[in-house]
Amino acid sequence: MKENKYYTIYHQLAEKIENGEMEAGSLLPSEHILAEQFGASRETIRKALNLLSQNGYIQKIRGKGSVVLDVKKFDFPVSGLVSFREIAESSGKAWRTNVHELVLIRPDDALARQLKISGKEEVWQVVRSREIDHENIILDKDYIRKKFVPSITRDICEISLYQYFEKTLGLVISFAKKEITVEKATEEDYKYLDMGEYNHVVVVRNHVYLDDASLLQYTESRHRLDKFRFVDFARREHR
Amino acid sequence: MKENKYYTIYHQLAEKIENGEMEAGSLLPSEHILAEQFGASRETIRKALNLLSQNGYIQKIRGKGSVVLDVKKFDFPVSGLVSFREIAESSGKAWRTNVHELVLIRPDDALARQLKISGKEEVWQVVRSREIDHENIILDKDYIRKKFVPSITRDICEISLYQYFEKTLGLVISFAKKEITVEKATEEDYKYLDMGEYNHVVVVRNHVYLDDASLLQYTESRHRLDKFRFVDFARREHR
DNA sequence: TAGTGGTCTAGACCACCAG
DNA sequence: TGGTGGTCTAGACCACTAA
């Protein structure tokens, strides 16, 4: 289990910044000096610094140096690919997942289009509500291609599908396309969620792709308005 | 105006993929071969391929090659840093910006905290509503540090602040932190927006940073529920 | 002008995949 | 086993910033 050199360097520098050993606003040592200190080539150092920059730890300025940013001022990108469990656990609140449905279906036309597959391919349908502080505020509807995930149990749905996919099945999730809109609540929303006075939900549609660019899963995550929050950290692309 | 070599290669390959010259699902030539073809080193080719991968054109698979993705299947990330004007123009719909306020203020405590400045520093306050298909559906409240932008005119507010900042003033915007929530509509929302039956708005809070990591601007963009849409293309980070 | 980060090169070794 | 992408090196030249 050997880690990349540049990744190790990234971690060490990130830790120093988080600890406050590197003061916000100050400059990192130059790339030449870091290369000496870590016994690495400058290009390797640069890979580590690019990671730091992408994750909001530093800002590189040509001709000047790498400025340490104030990490505490940003709550970090709830990157597009984080499981409910990770968020819930880090929040420190009481949480629970209720599994309402776990069946194998053949998709109707609309779903087949979302999954970009034929209507004949079998698909797992998982419907779960998420309870936080004893209120059901999120309804997750997952559609997973049986081709990639032969079996699923209720227990797995209660803990974490992602963990099961990645740790147990060894699937490598590589990217996801997310779309956020607000829509009128459906009967299903009223049935499974504690809607209170609200009659709309925030809908997050998510297409999850594997390593080899094939589509693994389509997810519809429906949130009660007042509990929804999404954070994004966008870096300007080249040019 | 010379372009980077790797950026030129990126553009040429991206164009071929968009034109359909490289078929979706097929493999790109190997990195060694591309290096020969373009008369570049392999590392330079790899920089171009990484850009293609980051922008959803290809998926790299170790030991196998670089798979061309079906570009048409993705509508692209309305990356965090796109102006209203760009979106409105590309939609092909009738649009208009109404400027309601353009004044120099000293921020109150709440705003000073958002901008991370002292209450003594002067700030431009710009309030605009956005009309699409003859309905006011977005309310944009911008707060811009006078330190970086000495003067603003009504005309500029009607066209594009971003264009003015970047093209005319030469400011280089480098990253932004965005937060999306849903909140009860305020009196101001009712005043400037055609709220119809709705009593909530989607609020996008945006902190915009410059090249040297200083905060340029805080923006609150308030959208009528039914017209809001946000797309995000998230790539799994290393590990 | 000295020092910084940005680009580019030519070559090396490795881990992974397919036949 | 041969070819692929992933990592790493040592060195070079450039554009930019600050003194």
Short mmCIF file of N, CA and C in Angstrom, two decimals, chain B residues 25-191:
data_model
loop_
_atom_site.label_atom_id
_atom_site.label_comp_id
_atom_site.label_asym_id
_atom_site.label_seq_id
_atom_site.Cartn_x
_atom_site.Cartn_y
_atom_site.Cartn_z
N GLY B 25 -16.59 6.25 -27.64
CA GLY B 25 -16.37 4.85 -27.32
C GLY B 25 -15.05 4.32 -27.86
N SER B 26 -14.50 5.00 -28.85
CA SER B 26 -13.22 4.55 -29.40
C SER B 26 -12.06 5.04 -28.53
N LEU B 27 -10.86 4.58 -28.83
CA LEU B 27 -9.70 4.99 -28.06
C LEU B 27 -8.91 6.06 -28.80
N LEU B 28 -8.38 7.01 -28.06
CA LEU B 28 -7.42 7.95 -28.64
C LEU B 28 -6.13 7.18 -28.96
N PRO B 29 -5.31 7.70 -29.87
CA PRO B 29 -3.97 7.12 -30.05
C PRO B 29 -3.23 7.17 -28.71
N SER B 30 -2.27 6.31 -28.52
CA SER B 30 -1.57 6.28 -27.23
C SER B 30 -0.76 7.56 -27.04
N GLU B 31 -0.37 7.79 -25.82
CA GLU B 31 0.36 9.02 -25.50
C GLU B 31 1.68 9.10 -26.27
N HIS B 32 2.36 7.95 -26.43
CA HIS B 32 3.61 7.96 -27.20
C HIS B 32 3.37 8.42 -28.63
N ILE B 33 2.31 7.87 -29.21
CA ILE B 33 2.02 8.19 -30.61
C ILE B 33 1.60 9.65 -30.76
N LEU B 34 0.76 10.12 -29.85
CA LEU B 34 0.36 11.53 -29.89
C LEU B 34 1.59 12.43 -29.76
N ALA B 35 2.52 12.02 -28.90
CA ALA B 35 3.73 12.82 -28.71
C ALA B 35 4.47 12.96 -30.04
N GLU B 36 4.58 11.86 -30.77
CA GLU B 36 5.22 11.91 -32.10
C GLU B 36 4.45 12.82 -33.05
N GLN B 37 3.12 12.56 -33.11
CA GLN B 37 2.29 13.31 -34.06
C GLN B 37 2.36 14.81 -33.84
N PHE B 38 2.34 15.22 -32.58
CA PHE B 38 2.32 16.65 -32.29
C PHE B 38 3.72 17.23 -32.11
N GLY B 39 4.74 16.37 -32.19
CA GLY B 39 6.08 16.85 -31.97
C GLY B 39 6.26 17.43 -30.57
N ALA B 40 5.69 16.73 -29.58
CA ALA B 40 5.78 17.20 -28.20
C ALA B 40 6.28 16.07 -27.33
N SER B 41 6.70 16.40 -26.12
CA SER B 41 7.11 15.35 -25.20
C SER B 41 5.86 14.69 -24.62
N ARG B 42 6.04 13.53 -24.02
CA ARG B 42 4.88 12.82 -23.51
C ARG B 42 4.22 13.60 -22.37
N GLU B 43 5.01 14.23 -21.51
CA GLU B 43 4.43 15.00 -20.39
C GLU B 43 3.55 16.13 -20.90
N THR B 44 3.93 16.72 -21.99
CA THR B 44 3.11 17.80 -22.56
C THR B 44 1.79 17.25 -23.08
N ILE B 45 1.88 16.12 -23.78
CA ILE B 45 0.65 15.44 -24.22
C ILE B 45 -0.23 15.13 -23.02
N ARG B 46 0.37 14.68 -21.95
CA ARG B 46 -0.41 14.30 -20.77
C ARG B 46 -1.14 15.51 -20.17
N LYS B 47 -0.51 16.68 -20.23
CA LYS B 47 -1.20 17.88 -19.73
C LYS B 47 -2.46 18.14 -20.56
N ALA B 48 -2.33 17.98 -21.87
CA ALA B 48 -3.49 18.18 -22.75
C ALA B 48 -4.57 17.14 -22.44
N LEU B 49 -4.16 15.88 -22.28
CA LEU B 49 -5.15 14.82 -22.01
C LEU B 49 -5.83 15.04 -20.66
N ASN B 50 -5.08 15.53 -19.68
CA ASN B 50 -5.70 15.79 -18.38
C ASN B 50 -6.77 16.87 -18.49
N LEU B 51 -6.51 17.88 -19.31
CA LEU B 51 -7.53 18.90 -19.54
C LEU B 51 -8.78 18.28 -20.19
N LEU B 52 -8.55 17.43 -21.20
CA LEU B 52 -9.68 16.76 -21.85
C LEU B 52 -10.48 15.96 -20.83
N SER B 53 -9.78 15.27 -19.97
CA SER B 53 -10.44 14.45 -18.96
C SER B 53 -11.23 15.31 -17.98
N GLN B 54 -10.60 16.40 -17.52
CA GLN B 54 -11.29 17.30 -16.58
C GLN B 54 -12.54 17.91 -17.17
N ASN B 55 -12.55 18.09 -18.47
CA ASN B 55 -13.71 18.72 -19.09
C ASN B 55 -14.68 17.74 -19.72
N GLY B 56 -14.50 16.47 -19.37
CA GLY B 56 -15.50 15.49 -19.76
C GLY B 56 -15.40 14.97 -21.18
N TYR B 57 -14.26 15.19 -21.85
CA TYR B 57 -14.14 14.69 -23.22
C TYR B 57 -13.68 13.24 -23.27
N ILE B 58 -12.79 12.87 -22.37
CA ILE B 58 -12.26 11.50 -22.39
C ILE B 58 -12.23 10.93 -20.99
N GLN B 59 -12.05 9.63 -20.93
CA GLN B 59 -11.86 8.95 -19.65
C GLN B 59 -10.61 8.12 -19.80
N LYS B 60 -9.60 8.38 -18.97
CA LYS B 60 -8.34 7.63 -19.09
C LYS B 60 -8.45 6.32 -18.30
N ILE B 61 -8.00 5.24 -18.91
CA ILE B 61 -8.02 3.96 -18.22
C ILE B 61 -6.63 3.34 -18.29
N ARG B 62 -6.06 3.12 -17.14
CA ARG B 62 -4.69 2.64 -17.07
C ARG B 62 -4.54 1.28 -17.75
N GLY B 63 -3.49 1.14 -18.49
CA GLY B 63 -3.21 -0.13 -19.16
C GLY B 63 -4.02 -0.33 -20.42
N LYS B 64 -4.94 0.56 -20.66
CA LYS B 64 -5.83 0.37 -21.81
C LYS B 64 -5.76 1.54 -22.78
N GLY B 65 -6.05 2.72 -22.30
CA GLY B 65 -5.99 3.88 -23.19
C GLY B 65 -6.97 4.95 -22.76
N SER B 66 -7.19 5.91 -23.64
CA SER B 66 -8.10 7.01 -23.33
C SER B 66 -9.38 6.89 -24.15
N VAL B 67 -10.49 6.60 -23.47
CA VAL B 67 -11.76 6.40 -24.16
C VAL B 67 -12.40 7.74 -24.48
N VAL B 68 -12.86 7.90 -25.69
CA VAL B 68 -13.59 9.10 -26.07
C VAL B 68 -15.01 9.02 -25.54
N LEU B 69 -15.46 10.03 -24.80
CA LEU B 69 -16.81 10.02 -24.24
C LEU B 69 -17.80 10.64 -25.21
N ASP B 70 -19.06 10.35 -24.97
CA ASP B 70 -20.11 10.91 -25.81
C ASP B 70 -20.44 12.31 -25.32
N VAL B 71 -19.77 13.29 -25.93
CA VAL B 71 -19.87 14.66 -25.46
C VAL B 71 -21.31 15.16 -25.48
N LYS B 72 -22.08 14.71 -26.44
CA LYS B 72 -23.45 15.21 -26.57
C LYS B 72 -24.32 14.78 -25.41
N LYS B 73 -23.91 13.75 -24.69
CA LYS B 73 -24.75 13.26 -23.60
C LYS B 73 -24.71 14.17 -22.38
N PHE B 74 -23.70 14.99 -22.28
CA PHE B 74 -23.61 15.87 -21.12
C PHE B 74 -23.93 17.30 -21.52
N ASP B 75 -24.87 17.94 -20.81
CA ASP B 75 -24.87 19.39 -20.93
C ASP B 75 -23.84 19.84 -19.94
N PHE B 76 -23.11 20.85 -20.30
CA PHE B 76 -21.89 21.08 -19.57
C PHE B 76 -22.05 21.88 -18.31
N PRO B 77 -21.08 21.70 -17.41
CA PRO B 77 -21.12 22.40 -16.14
C PRO B 77 -21.32 23.88 -16.34
N VAL B 78 -22.43 24.42 -15.88
CA VAL B 78 -22.55 25.86 -15.82
C VAL B 78 -21.59 26.24 -14.71
N SER B 79 -20.29 26.15 -15.05
CA SER B 79 -19.24 26.29 -14.05
C SER B 79 -19.56 27.45 -13.14
N GLY B 80 -19.06 27.39 -11.95
CA GLY B 80 -19.41 28.38 -10.94
C GLY B 80 -19.18 29.81 -11.35
N LEU B 81 -18.51 30.03 -12.44
CA LEU B 81 -18.05 31.38 -12.73
C LEU B 81 -18.53 31.89 -14.08
N VAL B 82 -19.83 31.77 -14.31
CA VAL B 82 -20.38 32.23 -15.57
C VAL B 82 -21.34 33.38 -15.29
N SER B 83 -21.32 34.38 -16.14
CA SER B 83 -22.18 35.53 -15.89
C SER B 83 -23.60 35.26 -16.39
N PHE B 84 -24.55 36.00 -15.83
CA PHE B 84 -25.94 35.89 -16.26
C PHE B 84 -26.05 36.11 -17.75
N ARG B 85 -25.29 37.08 -18.23
CA ARG B 85 -25.39 37.42 -19.64
C ARG B 85 -25.06 36.24 -20.55
N GLU B 86 -23.98 35.54 -20.22
CA GLU B 86 -23.59 34.40 -21.04
C GLU B 86 -24.69 33.36 -21.10
N ILE B 87 -25.29 33.09 -19.94
CA ILE B 87 -26.35 32.08 -19.88
C ILE B 87 -27.57 32.56 -20.65
N ALA B 88 -27.96 33.81 -20.40
CA ALA B 88 -29.16 34.34 -21.03
C ALA B 88 -29.01 34.34 -22.55
N GLU B 89 -27.85 34.78 -23.02
CA GLU B 89 -27.67 34.84 -24.47
C GLU B 89 -27.69 33.47 -25.10
N SER B 90 -27.09 32.49 -24.41
CA SER B 90 -27.05 31.16 -25.01
C SER B 90 -28.41 30.49 -24.97
N SER B 91 -29.32 30.98 -24.13
CA SER B 91 -30.65 30.36 -24.03
C SER B 91 -31.53 30.75 -25.21
N GLY B 92 -31.18 31.87 -25.84
CA GLY B 92 -31.97 32.29 -27.00
C GLY B 92 -33.29 32.95 -26.62
N LYS B 93 -33.52 33.19 -25.34
CA LYS B 93 -34.77 33.83 -24.93
C LYS B 93 -34.61 35.34 -24.80
N ALA B 94 -35.73 36.03 -24.76
CA ALA B 94 -35.68 37.47 -24.55
C ALA B 94 -35.26 37.73 -23.11
N TRP B 95 -34.28 38.61 -22.91
CA TRP B 95 -33.85 38.89 -21.54
C TRP B 95 -33.51 40.37 -21.39
N ARG B 96 -33.46 40.80 -20.14
CA ARG B 96 -33.24 42.20 -19.84
C ARG B 96 -32.79 42.31 -18.39
N THR B 97 -31.94 43.30 -18.13
CA THR B 97 -31.52 43.54 -16.76
C THR B 97 -32.06 44.89 -16.31
N ASN B 98 -32.72 44.95 -15.16
CA ASN B 98 -33.21 46.19 -14.60
C ASN B 98 -32.37 46.59 -13.39
N VAL B 99 -31.78 47.76 -13.46
CA VAL B 99 -30.95 48.22 -12.35
C VAL B 99 -31.81 49.02 -11.38
N HIS B 100 -31.90 48.57 -10.13
CA HIS B 100 -32.74 49.25 -9.16
C HIS B 100 -31.93 50.13 -8.23
N GLU B 101 -30.68 49.78 -8.06
CA GLU B 101 -29.87 50.53 -7.12
C GLU B 101 -28.41 50.45 -7.53
N LEU B 102 -27.70 51.57 -7.37
CA LEU B 102 -26.27 51.61 -7.64
C LEU B 102 -25.70 52.70 -6.76
N VAL B 103 -25.25 52.32 -5.56
CA VAL B 103 -24.78 53.32 -4.60
C VAL B 103 -23.52 52.83 -3.88
N LEU B 104 -22.83 53.81 -3.32
CA LEU B 104 -21.64 53.54 -2.52
C LEU B 104 -22.07 53.53 -1.06
N ILE B 105 -21.78 52.46 -0.33
CA ILE B 105 -22.19 52.39 1.07
C ILE B 105 -21.03 51.97 1.96
N ARG B 106 -21.23 52.15 3.27
CA ARG B 106 -20.33 51.52 4.23
C ARG B 106 -21.10 50.34 4.81
N PRO B 107 -20.51 49.14 4.76
CA PRO B 107 -21.26 47.92 5.10
C PRO B 107 -21.67 47.88 6.58
N ASP B 108 -22.85 47.32 6.84
CA ASP B 108 -23.22 47.04 8.23
C ASP B 108 -22.45 45.80 8.70
N ASP B 109 -22.67 45.41 9.94
CA ASP B 109 -21.88 44.32 10.52
C ASP B 109 -21.98 43.03 9.72
N ALA B 110 -23.22 42.66 9.36
CA ALA B 110 -23.43 41.39 8.66
C ALA B 110 -22.66 41.36 7.34
N LEU B 111 -22.77 42.47 6.60
CA LEU B 111 -22.10 42.52 5.31
C LEU B 111 -20.59 42.58 5.46
N ALA B 112 -20.13 43.32 6.45
CA ALA B 112 -18.69 43.40 6.69
C ALA B 112 -18.13 42.01 6.98
N ARG B 113 -18.92 41.22 7.68
CA ARG B 113 -18.48 39.85 7.98
C ARG B 113 -18.43 39.01 6.69
N GLN B 114 -19.44 39.13 5.85
CA GLN B 114 -19.45 38.39 4.58
C GLN B 114 -18.24 38.76 3.73
N LEU B 115 -17.91 40.06 3.73
CA LEU B 115 -16.81 40.53 2.88
C LEU B 115 -15.46 40.45 3.59
N LYS B 116 -15.51 40.11 4.87
CA LYS B 116 -14.28 40.01 5.67
C LYS B 116 -13.47 41.30 5.61
N ILE B 117 -14.17 42.43 5.73
CA ILE B 117 -13.49 43.73 5.75
C ILE B 117 -13.99 44.54 6.94
N SER B 118 -13.36 45.69 7.16
CA SER B 118 -13.82 46.56 8.24
C SER B 118 -15.02 47.36 7.76
N GLY B 119 -15.83 47.83 8.70
CA GLY B 119 -17.03 48.59 8.34
C GLY B 119 -16.71 49.94 7.72
N LYS B 120 -15.42 50.30 7.72
CA LYS B 120 -15.06 51.62 7.22
C LYS B 120 -14.79 51.63 5.71
N GLU B 121 -14.48 50.45 5.19
CA GLU B 121 -14.15 50.39 3.76
C GLU B 121 -15.40 50.59 2.92
N GLU B 122 -15.28 51.39 1.87
CA GLU B 122 -16.45 51.64 1.03
C GLU B 122 -16.71 50.50 0.05
N VAL B 123 -18.01 50.30 -0.21
CA VAL B 123 -18.44 49.16 -1.01
C VAL B 123 -19.55 49.60 -1.96
N TRP B 124 -19.48 49.15 -3.20
CA TRP B 124 -20.58 49.40 -4.13
C TRP B 124 -21.72 48.43 -3.85
N GLN B 125 -22.93 48.97 -3.79
CA GLN B 125 -24.10 48.10 -3.70
C GLN B 125 -24.87 48.18 -5.01
N VAL B 126 -25.06 47.05 -5.66
CA VAL B 126 -25.79 47.01 -6.92
C VAL B 126 -26.96 46.04 -6.76
N VAL B 127 -28.16 46.52 -7.02
CA VAL B 127 -29.33 45.64 -6.96
C VAL B 127 -29.96 45.61 -8.35
N ARG B 128 -30.08 44.40 -8.90
CA ARG B 128 -30.62 44.26 -10.25
C ARG B 128 -31.62 43.12 -10.30
N SER B 129 -32.66 43.29 -11.10
CA SER B 129 -33.52 42.13 -11.36
C SER B 129 -33.31 41.70 -12.80
N ARG B 130 -33.52 40.41 -13.04
CA ARG B 130 -33.27 39.83 -14.35
C ARG B 130 -34.59 39.37 -14.93
N GLU B 131 -34.86 39.86 -16.13
CA GLU B 131 -36.12 39.55 -16.77
C GLU B 131 -35.85 38.53 -17.87
N ILE B 132 -36.57 37.44 -17.84
CA ILE B 132 -36.48 36.47 -18.93
C ILE B 132 -37.89 36.19 -19.40
N ASP B 133 -38.10 36.24 -20.71
CA ASP B 133 -39.46 36.12 -21.26
C ASP B 133 -40.41 37.07 -20.53
N HIS B 134 -39.95 38.28 -20.29
CA HIS B 134 -40.79 39.35 -19.72
C HIS B 134 -41.27 39.08 -18.29
N GLU B 135 -40.57 38.20 -17.58
CA GLU B 135 -40.87 38.00 -16.16
C GLU B 135 -39.61 38.25 -15.36
N ASN B 136 -39.72 39.00 -14.26
CA ASN B 136 -38.59 39.20 -13.37
C ASN B 136 -38.46 37.99 -12.45
N ILE B 137 -37.42 37.19 -12.70
CA ILE B 137 -37.34 35.95 -11.93
C ILE B 137 -36.06 35.81 -11.11
N ILE B 138 -35.10 36.72 -11.31
CA ILE B 138 -33.89 36.66 -10.50
C ILE B 138 -33.59 38.04 -9.93
N LEU B 139 -33.25 38.07 -8.64
CA LEU B 139 -32.82 39.32 -8.02
C LEU B 139 -31.36 39.18 -7.61
N ASP B 140 -30.50 40.00 -8.20
CA ASP B 140 -29.07 39.93 -7.90
C ASP B 140 -28.65 41.11 -7.05
N LYS B 141 -28.10 40.81 -5.88
CA LYS B 141 -27.56 41.87 -5.03
C LYS B 141 -26.05 41.72 -4.95
N ASP B 142 -25.33 42.67 -5.50
CA ASP B 142 -23.88 42.59 -5.55
C ASP B 142 -23.26 43.61 -4.60
N TYR B 143 -22.21 43.20 -3.91
CA TYR B 143 -21.44 44.11 -3.07
C TYR B 143 -19.99 44.00 -3.50
N ILE B 144 -19.43 45.12 -3.99
CA ILE B 144 -18.11 45.09 -4.60
C ILE B 144 -17.20 46.09 -3.89
N ARG B 145 -16.01 45.68 -3.56
CA ARG B 145 -15.10 46.56 -2.83
C ARG B 145 -14.58 47.67 -3.74
N LYS B 146 -14.82 48.92 -3.31
CA LYS B 146 -14.41 50.07 -4.10
C LYS B 146 -12.89 50.08 -4.31
N LYS B 147 -12.19 49.52 -3.33
CA LYS B 147 -10.74 49.39 -3.41
C LYS B 147 -10.29 48.80 -4.75
N PHE B 148 -11.05 47.85 -5.27
CA PHE B 148 -10.67 47.19 -6.53
C PHE B 148 -11.40 47.78 -7.73
N VAL B 149 -12.58 48.36 -7.48
CA VAL B 149 -13.39 48.89 -8.58
C VAL B 149 -13.80 50.32 -8.24
N PRO B 150 -12.98 51.29 -8.65
CA PRO B 150 -13.22 52.68 -8.24
C PRO B 150 -14.54 53.26 -8.72
N SER B 151 -14.97 52.87 -9.93
CA SER B 151 -16.21 53.46 -10.42
C SER B 151 -17.04 52.44 -11.21
N ILE B 152 -18.36 52.61 -11.11
CA ILE B 152 -19.29 51.76 -11.84
C ILE B 152 -20.41 52.64 -12.38
N THR B 153 -20.86 52.36 -13.59
CA THR B 153 -21.99 53.13 -14.13
C THR B 153 -23.20 52.22 -14.31
N ARG B 154 -24.36 52.86 -14.48
CA ARG B 154 -25.59 52.11 -14.71
C ARG B 154 -25.49 51.24 -15.96
N ASP B 155 -24.88 51.80 -17.00
CA ASP B 155 -24.73 51.05 -18.25
C ASP B 155 -24.00 49.73 -18.02
N ILE B 156 -22.92 49.82 -17.24
CA ILE B 156 -22.14 48.62 -16.98
C ILE B 156 -22.99 47.57 -16.28
N CYS B 157 -23.81 48.02 -15.32
CA CYS B 157 -24.67 47.09 -14.58
C CYS B 157 -25.67 46.41 -15.50
N GLU B 158 -26.08 47.12 -16.53
CA GLU B 158 -27.07 46.53 -17.43
C GLU B 158 -26.44 45.51 -18.37
N ILE B 159 -25.18 45.70 -18.68
CA ILE B 159 -24.53 44.77 -19.60
C ILE B 159 -23.94 43.62 -18.82
N SER B 160 -22.77 43.80 -18.23
CA SER B 160 -22.17 42.71 -17.47
C SER B 160 -21.07 43.24 -16.58
N LEU B 161 -21.22 43.03 -15.28
CA LEU B 161 -20.18 43.44 -14.35
C LEU B 161 -18.90 42.66 -14.59
N TYR B 162 -19.05 41.35 -14.82
CA TYR B 162 -17.87 40.51 -15.00
C TYR B 162 -17.03 40.96 -16.17
N GLN B 163 -17.73 41.24 -17.27
CA GLN B 163 -17.01 41.68 -18.46
C GLN B 163 -16.21 42.95 -18.15
N TYR B 164 -16.84 43.86 -17.41
CA TYR B 164 -16.19 45.12 -17.02
C TYR B 164 -14.98 44.85 -16.14
N PHE B 165 -15.16 43.99 -15.14
CA PHE B 165 -14.05 43.68 -14.23
C PHE B 165 -12.87 43.10 -15.00
N GLU B 166 -13.16 42.14 -15.85
CA GLU B 166 -12.07 41.39 -16.50
C GLU B 166 -11.52 42.10 -17.73
N LYS B 167 -12.40 42.50 -18.64
CA LYS B 167 -11.91 43.07 -19.91
C LYS B 167 -11.43 44.51 -19.72
N THR B 168 -12.21 45.34 -18.99
CA THR B 168 -11.85 46.74 -18.91
C THR B 168 -10.86 47.02 -17.78
N LEU B 169 -11.15 46.50 -16.59
CA LEU B 169 -10.28 46.79 -15.45
C LEU B 169 -9.08 45.85 -15.38
N GLY B 170 -9.16 44.72 -16.10
CA GLY B 170 -8.04 43.78 -16.07
C GLY B 170 -7.92 43.02 -14.77
N LEU B 171 -9.02 42.95 -14.00
CA LEU B 171 -8.99 42.13 -12.79
C LEU B 171 -9.02 40.65 -13.20
N VAL B 172 -8.28 39.83 -12.48
CA VAL B 172 -8.27 38.41 -12.79
C VAL B 172 -8.98 37.63 -11.69
N ILE B 173 -10.16 37.13 -12.04
CA ILE B 173 -10.95 36.36 -11.07
C ILE B 173 -10.45 34.93 -11.07
N SER B 174 -10.21 34.40 -9.88
CA SER B 174 -9.52 33.13 -9.87
C SER B 174 -10.32 32.01 -9.23
N PHE B 175 -11.12 32.31 -8.23
CA PHE B 175 -12.00 31.25 -7.73
C PHE B 175 -13.18 31.83 -6.98
N ALA B 176 -14.20 30.99 -6.76
CA ALA B 176 -15.42 31.44 -6.12
C ALA B 176 -15.98 30.33 -5.24
N LYS B 177 -16.54 30.74 -4.12
CA LYS B 177 -17.22 29.77 -3.26
C LYS B 177 -18.70 30.06 -3.30
N LYS B 178 -19.48 29.04 -3.58
CA LYS B 178 -20.89 29.18 -3.81
C LYS B 178 -21.66 28.37 -2.78
N GLU B 179 -22.76 28.94 -2.29
CA GLU B 179 -23.60 28.18 -1.35
C GLU B 179 -25.04 28.32 -1.80
N ILE B 180 -25.75 27.21 -1.89
CA ILE B 180 -27.12 27.23 -2.36
C ILE B 180 -28.06 26.78 -1.25
N THR B 181 -29.05 27.61 -0.95
CA THR B 181 -30.09 27.23 0.02
C THR B 181 -31.44 27.72 -0.49
N VAL B 182 -32.51 27.35 0.22
CA VAL B 182 -33.83 27.85 -0.11
C VAL B 182 -34.34 28.62 1.10
N GLU B 183 -34.87 29.83 0.89
CA GLU B 183 -35.29 30.64 2.02
C GLU B 183 -36.63 31.31 1.75
N LYS B 184 -37.26 31.75 2.81
CA LYS B 184 -38.51 32.50 2.69
C LYS B 184 -38.25 33.78 1.90
N ALA B 185 -39.17 34.14 1.04
CA ALA B 185 -39.03 35.36 0.28
C ALA B 185 -39.11 36.57 1.20
N THR B 186 -38.29 37.60 0.91
CA THR B 186 -38.32 38.84 1.70
C THR B 186 -39.22 39.86 1.01
N GLU B 187 -39.44 40.96 1.70
CA GLU B 187 -40.22 42.05 1.09
C GLU B 187 -39.59 42.49 -0.22
N GLU B 188 -38.26 42.56 -0.21
CA GLU B 188 -37.53 42.97 -1.40
C GLU B 188 -37.81 42.03 -2.58
N ASP B 189 -37.86 40.74 -2.29
CA ASP B 189 -38.16 39.78 -3.35
C ASP B 189 -39.53 40.07 -3.96
N TYR B 190 -40.51 40.29 -3.09
CA TYR B 190 -41.87 40.57 -3.59
C TYR B 190 -41.89 41.87 -4.40
N LYS B 191 -41.06 42.82 -3.96
CA LYS B 191 -41.05 44.12 -4.62
C LYS B 191 -40.49 44.04 -6.04
#
